[in-house]
Amino acid sequence: MVYSVGVPFAAGGIGTIASHAAEGLHRGGLLGRVLAPVAAPSTIPAHLVRTFPLSRLAGRLHGRITSYVVKDNLFDLWASRHVAPSDVFYGWAHHSLFSMRAARRHGAITMIDRGSAEPATQKRLLDEEYGRLGLRGSPMSRWNVGKMVRESAEADLIAVPSRFVYQTFVDAGYPDSKLFLNPLGVDLDRFSPGPGPPPTFRVVFVGIVGIQKGVHYLLRAWNALRLKDAELCVIGWVDPSFRGTLKAELARMAGSRVVWPGPVAAPEHEYRRSSVFVLPSLQDGFGSVVIEAMASGLPVIVTDRTGARDCVREGVDGFVVPAGDADALGERLRYLHAHPEAISRMGAEARRRAQAYTWDAYRQRLVARVRALAG
């Protein structure tokens, strides 16, 4: 089997998910080769990993979308020349059209991993939000979306991480038989509860600070609440497309306690000293930060377009609110601020719930499906 991912392998984000998948396939005796731009040290023997660092040069190009498209296609073209004959090819969406076609010419069955909503649906949701904010253009390249749609159409199987993503594909006309639901896992040793509740009601967000994550709705809700002895911590890199909106929101938050530490290398420390985690995404295929926060003993508030809502039991270990509804988000925050005993109870339930989402379970489901696919 060839496993191909167009981001640094075993180096965070998608690369970490890929490393867990490859580890399971290797343990199961199924992995023949990993293709990636670069690779961090991992459990996969070095001789099985081939890299193409030239794709990193695309990051120097002007413009986020231009860099994104060129980088992924450089990698995909390179990978198409290294898909030696195998039974199965597993690639990631927008990294794999050319390499998937090459693998099929070698007789391979093909799989695509799609971590977000069906591509055309994702673009529509984000374009609609851009319109509501009065922003020009689109956050997604039409060419790149077209490539992802073709990948999905041509693949024999599409792996998705949540029921939210699953349903967007069904609504777009894909048959159930073409979809493989495989929720992500969490490192329960790394993400664990802190010693006790923080002295201040502390709400934390972790992720890319941008429109897709719905951060502007969180800022609006927080500004309207004006809670006493409370702090909002917004952790992550700020998407350049959000900067104009961010400035406007900040100007309206005089008197609100908001801290912006930027990206952090160890978010587990931030979870342990917080009260509540919020991910107000307008579209999120899973949202690993949600299950990480739950494993850290935090109640969570997510939207109905966040894939990790599958993990959340309403009123037990968190709340699910409509995407784009700052009022509903604010009501849940107000409730938790007024009921510290609920934070403690729901946080304990969140930790117990997270224990069902292990990387071992993720790997076992993947190996079983690949074996069945290969026949």
Tab-separated table of C-alpha atoms in Angstrom:
chain	number	residue	atom	x	y	z
A	1	MET	CA	0.000	0.000	0.000
A	2	VAL	CA	1.140	3.551	-0.797
A	3	TYR	CA	0.190	6.286	1.697
A	4	SER	CA	0.559	9.836	0.369
A	5	VAL	CA	0.122	13.122	2.230
A	6	GLY	CA	1.163	16.533	0.911
A	7	VAL	CA	2.113	18.105	4.265
A	8	PRO	CA	5.071	17.442	6.571
A	9	PHE	CA	4.633	13.889	7.845
A	10	ALA	CA	4.402	13.431	11.645
A	11	ALA	CA	4.836	17.156	12.223
A	12	GLY	CA	1.498	18.331	13.614
A	13	GLY	CA	-1.995	18.790	12.236
A	14	ILE	CA	-2.752	16.582	9.242
A	15	GLY	CA	0.811	15.281	9.439
A	16	THR	CA	0.111	13.853	12.902
A	17	ILE	CA	-3.092	12.181	11.725
A	18	ALA	CA	-1.139	10.726	8.808
A	19	SER	CA	1.525	9.346	11.123
A	20	HIS	CA	-1.095	7.522	13.205
A	21	ALA	CA	-2.679	6.086	10.062
A	22	ALA	CA	0.669	4.969	8.666
A	23	GLU	CA	1.636	3.444	12.015
A	24	GLY	CA	-1.505	1.316	12.016
A	25	LEU	CA	-0.979	0.224	8.427
A	26	HIS	CA	2.663	-0.623	9.164
A	27	ARG	CA	1.760	-2.665	12.238
A	28	GLY	CA	-0.848	-4.463	10.160
A	29	GLY	CA	1.736	-5.416	7.542
A	30	LEU	CA	0.003	-3.313	4.879
A	31	LEU	CA	2.295	-0.315	4.405
A	32	GLY	CA	4.699	-0.367	1.487
A	33	ARG	CA	5.639	3.311	1.188
A	34	VAL	CA	4.906	6.786	2.587
A	35	LEU	CA	5.152	9.804	0.291
A	36	ALA	CA	5.416	13.288	1.838
A	37	PRO	CA	7.119	16.648	1.196
A	38	VAL	CA	9.250	16.247	4.343
A	39	ALA	CA	9.060	13.997	7.384
A	40	ALA	CA	9.751	14.297	11.090
A	41	PRO	CA	11.030	11.267	13.018
A	42	SER	CA	8.256	8.725	13.585
A	43	THR	CA	7.587	5.035	14.204
A	44	ILE	CA	7.747	4.375	10.444
A	45	PRO	CA	11.136	2.991	9.311
A	46	ALA	CA	13.035	5.654	7.390
A	47	HIS	CA	13.525	3.435	4.339
A	48	LEU	CA	9.739	3.373	3.805
A	49	VAL	CA	9.442	7.179	3.668
A	50	ARG	CA	10.201	9.131	0.491
A	51	THR	CA	10.241	12.933	0.566
A	52	PHE	CA	10.072	15.784	-1.918
A	53	PRO	CA	11.305	18.941	-0.182
A	54	LEU	CA	11.154	21.009	-3.404
A	55	SER	CA	7.442	21.570	-2.763
A	56	ARG	CA	8.367	23.797	0.195
A	57	LEU	CA	9.663	26.411	-2.235
A	58	ALA	CA	6.066	27.211	-3.204
A	59	GLY	CA	5.605	28.747	0.225
A	60	ARG	CA	7.723	31.698	-0.937
A	61	LEU	CA	5.185	32.647	-3.581
A	62	HIS	CA	3.047	35.726	-3.015
A	63	GLY	CA	-0.504	34.991	-1.953
A	64	ARG	CA	-1.855	32.283	0.329
A	65	ILE	CA	-4.079	30.590	-2.259
A	66	THR	CA	-1.391	30.688	-4.979
A	67	SER	CA	1.138	29.099	-2.647
A	68	TYR	CA	-1.385	26.501	-1.505
A	69	VAL	CA	-2.349	25.449	-5.040
A	70	VAL	CA	1.183	25.360	-6.438
A	71	LYS	CA	2.650	23.545	-3.439
A	72	ASP	CA	0.042	20.791	-3.468
A	73	ASN	CA	0.241	20.263	-7.202
A	74	LEU	CA	4.023	20.120	-7.245
A	75	PHE	CA	3.843	17.427	-4.609
A	76	ASP	CA	1.038	15.567	-6.403
A	77	LEU	CA	2.957	15.522	-9.690
A	78	TRP	CA	6.073	14.248	-7.930
A	79	ALA	CA	4.089	11.587	-6.045
A	80	SER	CA	2.517	10.371	-9.295
A	81	ARG	CA	6.005	9.219	-10.326
A	82	HIS	CA	6.554	7.263	-7.091
A	83	VAL	CA	3.373	5.207	-6.749
A	84	ALA	CA	4.963	1.854	-7.406
A	85	PRO	CA	2.482	-0.954	-8.178
A	86	SER	CA	0.445	-1.728	-5.068
A	87	ASP	CA	-2.959	-3.043	-4.061
A	88	VAL	CA	-4.182	0.204	-2.476
A	89	PHE	CA	-3.368	3.904	-2.804
A	90	TYR	CA	-4.397	6.186	0.078
A	91	GLY	CA	-4.037	9.938	-0.500
A	92	TRP	CA	-5.263	13.169	1.054
A	93	ALA	CA	-7.721	15.484	-0.679
A	94	HIS	CA	-6.179	18.227	-2.854
A	95	HIS	CA	-2.829	16.413	-2.704
A	96	SER	CA	-3.660	13.376	-4.805
A	97	LEU	CA	-5.519	13.611	-8.125
A	98	PHE	CA	-2.534	12.933	-10.395
A	99	SER	CA	-0.937	10.339	-8.096
A	100	MET	CA	-4.288	8.591	-7.616
A	101	ARG	CA	-4.716	8.306	-11.378
A	102	ALA	CA	-1.184	6.942	-11.711
A	103	ALA	CA	-1.892	4.378	-8.994
A	104	ARG	CA	-5.069	3.286	-10.758
A	105	ARG	CA	-3.082	2.710	-13.951
A	106	HIS	CA	-0.976	0.303	-11.871
A	107	GLY	CA	-4.162	-1.501	-10.844
A	108	ALA	CA	-4.532	-0.055	-7.332
A	109	ILE	CA	-7.783	0.548	-5.473
A	110	THR	CA	-7.859	4.215	-4.438
A	111	MET	CA	-8.823	5.999	-1.210
A	112	ILE	CA	-9.019	9.721	-0.446
A	113	ASP	CA	-9.033	11.206	3.042
A	114	ARG	CA	-11.273	14.262	3.244
A	115	GLY	CA	-10.932	16.188	6.487
A	116	SER	CA	-13.506	18.901	5.707
A	117	ALA	CA	-16.989	19.111	4.225
A	118	GLU	CA	-17.627	18.021	0.638
A	119	PRO	CA	-15.507	20.523	-1.350
A	120	ALA	CA	-18.269	22.399	-3.183
A	121	THR	CA	-20.266	22.578	0.054
A	122	GLN	CA	-17.314	23.951	1.985
A	123	LYS	CA	-16.790	26.652	-0.634
A	124	ARG	CA	-20.474	27.603	-0.603
A	125	LEU	CA	-20.582	27.910	3.200
A	126	LEU	CA	-17.479	30.087	3.305
A	127	ASP	CA	-18.492	32.223	0.323
A	128	GLU	CA	-21.826	32.897	2.028
A	129	GLU	CA	-20.038	34.078	5.169
A	130	TYR	CA	-17.707	36.290	3.149
A	131	GLY	CA	-20.806	37.868	1.611
A	132	ARG	CA	-22.370	38.482	5.036
A	133	LEU	CA	-19.173	40.213	6.144
A	134	GLY	CA	-18.991	42.312	2.981
A	135	LEU	CA	-15.655	40.814	1.957
A	136	ARG	CA	-14.633	40.416	-1.664
A	137	GLY	CA	-13.414	37.258	-3.308
A	138	SER	CA	-13.419	33.722	-1.960
A	139	PRO	CA	-11.199	31.947	0.570
A	140	MET	CA	-11.078	28.884	-1.678
A	141	SER	CA	-9.606	28.643	-5.176
A	142	ARG	CA	-12.214	27.528	-7.722
A	143	TRP	CA	-9.520	25.490	-9.479
A	144	ASN	CA	-8.550	23.739	-6.269
A	145	VAL	CA	-12.164	22.985	-5.384
A	146	GLY	CA	-12.636	21.522	-8.857
A	147	LYS	CA	-9.622	19.280	-8.300
A	148	MET	CA	-10.990	18.057	-4.964
A	149	VAL	CA	-14.372	17.325	-6.523
A	150	ARG	CA	-12.675	15.238	-9.210
A	151	GLU	CA	-10.636	13.381	-6.577
A	152	SER	CA	-13.803	12.540	-4.665
A	153	ALA	CA	-15.624	11.428	-7.792
A	154	GLU	CA	-12.795	9.190	-9.009
A	155	ALA	CA	-11.768	7.599	-5.692
A	156	ASP	CA	-13.131	4.176	-4.814
A	157	LEU	CA	-13.540	5.190	-1.165
A	158	ILE	CA	-13.619	8.488	0.748
A	159	ALA	CA	-12.537	8.474	4.398
A	160	VAL	CA	-14.285	11.139	6.513
A	161	PRO	CA	-13.818	11.967	10.222
A	162	SER	CA	-17.379	12.862	11.273
A	163	ARG	CA	-21.074	12.529	10.580
A	164	PHE	CA	-21.138	16.196	9.577
A	165	VAL	CA	-18.699	15.562	6.715
A	166	TYR	CA	-20.428	12.281	5.881
A	167	GLN	CA	-23.780	14.041	5.481
A	168	THR	CA	-22.382	16.779	3.235
A	169	PHE	CA	-21.208	14.077	0.821
A	170	VAL	CA	-24.550	12.258	0.962
A	171	ASP	CA	-26.365	15.548	0.313
A	172	ALA	CA	-24.081	16.102	-2.680
A	173	GLY	CA	-25.194	12.773	-4.171
A	174	TYR	CA	-22.450	10.380	-3.053
A	175	PRO	CA	-23.636	6.869	-2.095
A	176	ASP	CA	-23.167	5.625	1.472
A	177	SER	CA	-21.131	2.731	0.115
A	178	LYS	CA	-18.422	5.150	-1.029
A	179	LEU	CA	-17.946	6.718	2.418
A	180	PHE	CA	-15.880	5.427	5.340
A	181	LEU	CA	-16.499	7.116	8.698
A	182	ASN	CA	-13.385	7.025	10.898
A	183	PRO	CA	-13.352	9.510	13.847
A	184	LEU	CA	-9.975	10.799	14.970
A	185	GLY	CA	-8.319	10.036	18.290
A	186	VAL	CA	-6.573	11.894	21.106
A	187	ASP	CA	-3.430	11.339	23.143
A	188	LEU	CA	-4.899	10.773	26.598
A	189	ASP	CA	-1.509	10.973	28.311
A	190	ARG	CA	-0.564	14.316	26.790
A	191	PHE	CA	-4.013	15.849	27.257
A	192	SER	CA	-5.166	15.354	30.838
A	193	PRO	CA	-6.984	17.457	33.462
A	194	GLY	CA	-5.221	20.125	35.475
A	195	PRO	CA	-4.894	20.185	39.280
A	196	GLY	CA	-8.068	22.212	39.814
A	197	PRO	CA	-10.294	25.021	38.514
A	198	PRO	CA	-8.574	28.308	37.611
A	199	PRO	CA	-9.200	31.314	39.883
A	200	THR	CA	-10.827	33.221	36.998
A	201	PHE	CA	-13.498	32.032	34.580
A	202	ARG	CA	-11.245	31.458	31.562
A	203	VAL	CA	-12.622	30.649	28.112
A	204	VAL	CA	-10.108	29.322	25.584
A	205	PHE	CA	-10.110	28.998	21.800
A	206	VAL	CA	-7.318	27.143	19.988
A	207	GLY	CA	-6.971	27.094	16.197
A	208	ILE	CA	-6.454	29.304	13.176
A	209	VAL	CA	-7.970	32.676	14.045
A	210	GLY	CA	-10.113	33.150	10.979
A	211	ILE	CA	-13.524	33.317	9.411
A	212	GLN	CA	-13.896	29.566	8.874
A	213	LYS	CA	-13.424	28.999	12.611
A	214	GLY	CA	-16.143	31.564	13.400
A	215	VAL	CA	-13.904	33.541	15.748
A	216	HIS	CA	-15.784	36.764	14.962
A	217	TYR	CA	-18.948	35.248	16.454
A	218	LEU	CA	-17.054	34.332	19.609
A	219	LEU	CA	-15.733	37.889	19.889
A	220	ARG	CA	-19.212	39.332	19.437
A	221	ALA	CA	-20.691	37.012	22.061
A	222	TRP	CA	-17.902	37.820	24.507
A	223	ASN	CA	-18.194	41.559	24.008
A	224	ALA	CA	-21.940	41.451	24.654
A	225	LEU	CA	-21.597	39.414	27.866
A	226	ARG	CA	-19.270	41.724	29.841
A	227	LEU	CA	-18.713	38.990	32.428
A	228	LYS	CA	-17.001	39.808	35.717
A	229	ASP	CA	-13.806	38.003	36.704
A	230	ALA	CA	-13.575	36.414	33.260
A	231	GLU	CA	-11.020	36.151	30.487
A	232	LEU	CA	-11.123	35.005	26.864
A	233	CYS	CA	-7.882	33.541	25.529
A	234	VAL	CA	-7.639	33.325	21.716
A	235	ILE	CA	-4.717	31.072	20.791
A	236	GLY	CA	-3.442	30.591	17.262
A	237	TRP	CA	-2.097	32.098	14.091
A	238	VAL	CA	-4.257	34.905	12.638
A	239	ASP	CA	-5.369	34.237	9.059
A	240	PRO	CA	-4.458	37.302	6.938
A	241	SER	CA	-7.940	37.277	5.359
A	242	PHE	CA	-9.383	37.882	8.824
A	243	ARG	CA	-7.261	40.852	9.823
A	244	GLY	CA	-9.662	43.514	8.608
A	245	THR	CA	-12.584	41.906	10.411
A	246	LEU	CA	-10.423	41.334	13.482
A	247	LYS	CA	-9.571	45.025	13.763
A	248	ALA	CA	-13.244	45.983	13.677
A	249	GLU	CA	-14.149	43.440	16.341
A	250	LEU	CA	-11.290	44.539	18.593
A	251	ALA	CA	-12.378	48.165	18.337
A	252	ARG	CA	-15.770	47.179	19.745
A	253	MET	CA	-14.333	45.272	22.697
A	254	ALA	CA	-13.258	48.130	24.941
A	255	GLY	CA	-13.332	46.868	28.500
A	256	SER	CA	-13.483	43.178	27.628
A	257	ARG	CA	-10.699	40.921	28.885
A	258	VAL	CA	-9.237	39.225	25.812
A	259	VAL	CA	-5.679	37.941	25.516
A	260	TRP	CA	-3.950	36.976	22.271
A	261	PRO	CA	-0.853	34.851	22.940
A	262	GLY	CA	-0.554	33.746	19.291
A	263	PRO	CA	0.371	30.144	18.425
A	264	VAL	CA	1.599	27.968	21.290
A	265	ALA	CA	3.683	24.798	21.102
A	266	ALA	CA	1.992	23.094	24.061
A	267	PRO	CA	-1.767	23.778	24.072
A	268	GLU	CA	-2.242	21.142	26.762
A	269	HIS	CA	-0.925	23.646	29.316
A	270	GLU	CA	-3.518	26.206	28.204
A	271	TYR	CA	-6.352	23.698	28.510
A	272	ARG	CA	-5.297	22.754	32.048
A	273	ARG	CA	-5.593	26.336	33.266
A	274	SER	CA	-8.916	27.106	31.562
A	275	SER	CA	-12.585	26.672	32.471
A	276	VAL	CA	-14.317	26.164	29.124
A	277	PHE	CA	-13.274	25.504	25.533
A	278	VAL	CA	-15.101	27.031	22.545
A	279	LEU	CA	-14.843	26.171	18.849
A	280	PRO	CA	-17.458	28.243	16.954
A	281	SER	CA	-16.606	26.912	13.480
A	282	LEU	CA	-18.708	27.625	10.424
A	283	GLN	CA	-17.229	24.493	8.856
A	284	ASP	CA	-14.898	22.039	10.541
A	285	GLY	CA	-14.504	18.430	9.464
A	286	PHE	CA	-13.619	17.292	12.963
A	287	GLY	CA	-11.733	19.768	15.131
A	288	SER	CA	-9.140	17.754	17.062
A	289	VAL	CA	-8.823	20.618	19.547
A	290	VAL	CA	-12.321	19.763	20.824
A	291	ILE	CA	-11.467	16.224	21.868
A	292	GLU	CA	-8.119	17.456	23.222
A	293	ALA	CA	-9.943	19.947	25.443
A	294	MET	CA	-12.398	17.265	26.575
A	295	ALA	CA	-9.519	14.950	27.440
A	296	SER	CA	-8.120	17.840	29.493
A	297	GLY	CA	-11.311	17.913	31.550
A	298	LEU	CA	-13.027	20.925	29.972
A	299	PRO	CA	-16.675	21.271	29.012
A	300	VAL	CA	-16.850	22.381	25.376
A	301	ILE	CA	-19.120	24.558	23.258
A	302	VAL	CA	-19.128	23.745	19.543
A	303	THR	CA	-21.367	24.465	16.568
A	304	ASP	CA	-23.549	22.089	14.607
A	305	ARG	CA	-21.075	22.341	11.719
A	306	THR	CA	-18.145	21.095	13.780
A	307	GLY	CA	-17.467	17.417	13.187
A	308	ALA	CA	-16.395	16.820	16.771
A	309	ARG	CA	-19.988	17.553	17.806
A	310	ASP	CA	-20.264	13.744	17.508
A	311	CYS	CA	-18.262	13.556	20.740
A	312	VAL	CA	-20.412	16.073	22.633
A	313	ARG	CA	-23.459	15.025	24.652
A	314	GLU	CA	-25.727	18.049	25.034
A	315	GLY	CA	-25.752	19.286	28.614
A	316	VAL	CA	-23.596	16.364	29.785
A	317	ASP	CA	-20.079	17.287	28.695
A	318	GLY	CA	-20.768	20.341	26.539
A	319	PHE	CA	-23.178	22.197	24.308
A	320	VAL	CA	-23.859	22.353	20.557
A	321	VAL	CA	-25.084	25.704	19.204
A	322	PRO	CA	-26.112	26.766	15.678
A	323	ALA	CA	-23.189	27.965	13.559
A	324	GLY	CA	-23.105	31.738	13.260
A	325	ASP	CA	-25.337	32.350	16.296
A	326	ALA	CA	-23.477	34.638	18.695
A	327	ASP	CA	-26.513	34.934	20.978
A	328	ALA	CA	-26.790	31.161	21.506
A	329	LEU	CA	-23.051	30.970	22.151
A	330	GLY	CA	-23.290	33.801	24.655
A	331	GLU	CA	-26.168	32.139	26.513
A	332	ARG	CA	-24.122	28.989	27.050
A	333	LEU	CA	-21.125	30.982	28.245
A	334	ARG	CA	-23.313	32.971	30.626
A	335	TYR	CA	-24.749	29.756	32.054
A	336	LEU	CA	-21.343	28.205	32.705
A	337	HIS	CA	-20.025	31.428	34.223
A	338	ALA	CA	-22.949	31.414	36.670
A	339	HIS	CA	-22.693	27.692	37.478
A	340	PRO	CA	-19.137	26.674	38.434
A	341	GLU	CA	-20.461	23.363	39.747
A	342	ALA	CA	-21.664	22.566	36.201
A	343	ILE	CA	-18.174	23.240	34.863
A	344	SER	CA	-16.710	20.716	37.297
A	345	ARG	CA	-19.359	18.080	36.600
A	346	MET	CA	-19.310	18.499	32.815
A	347	GLY	CA	-15.522	18.593	32.723
A	348	ALA	CA	-15.322	15.224	34.475
A	349	GLU	CA	-17.849	13.804	32.002
A	350	ALA	CA	-15.862	15.281	29.101
A	351	ARG	CA	-12.723	13.451	30.226
A	352	ARG	CA	-14.650	10.163	30.430
A	353	ARG	CA	-16.156	10.756	27.005
A	354	ALA	CA	-12.766	11.490	25.437
A	355	GLN	CA	-11.444	8.131	26.610
A	356	ALA	CA	-13.594	6.476	23.941
A	357	TYR	CA	-11.689	8.314	21.170
A	358	THR	CA	-8.287	6.656	21.028
A	359	TRP	CA	-5.755	6.531	18.226
A	360	ASP	CA	-5.656	2.755	18.614
A	361	ALA	CA	-9.353	2.585	17.727
A	362	TYR	CA	-8.766	4.899	14.745
A	363	ARG	CA	-5.929	2.713	13.472
A	364	GLN	CA	-7.863	-0.520	13.950
A	365	ARG	CA	-10.853	0.753	11.961
A	366	LEU	CA	-8.556	1.911	9.161
A	367	VAL	CA	-6.658	-1.372	8.924
A	368	ALA	CA	-9.877	-3.387	8.900
A	369	ARG	CA	-11.331	-1.275	6.099
A	370	VAL	CA	-8.179	-1.390	3.970
A	371	ARG	CA	-8.029	-5.164	4.305
A	372	ALA	CA	-11.664	-5.429	3.261
A	373	LEU	CA	-11.093	-3.037	0.365
A	374	ALA	CA	-8.096	-4.985	-0.907
A	375	GLY	CA	-10.132	-8.179	-0.722
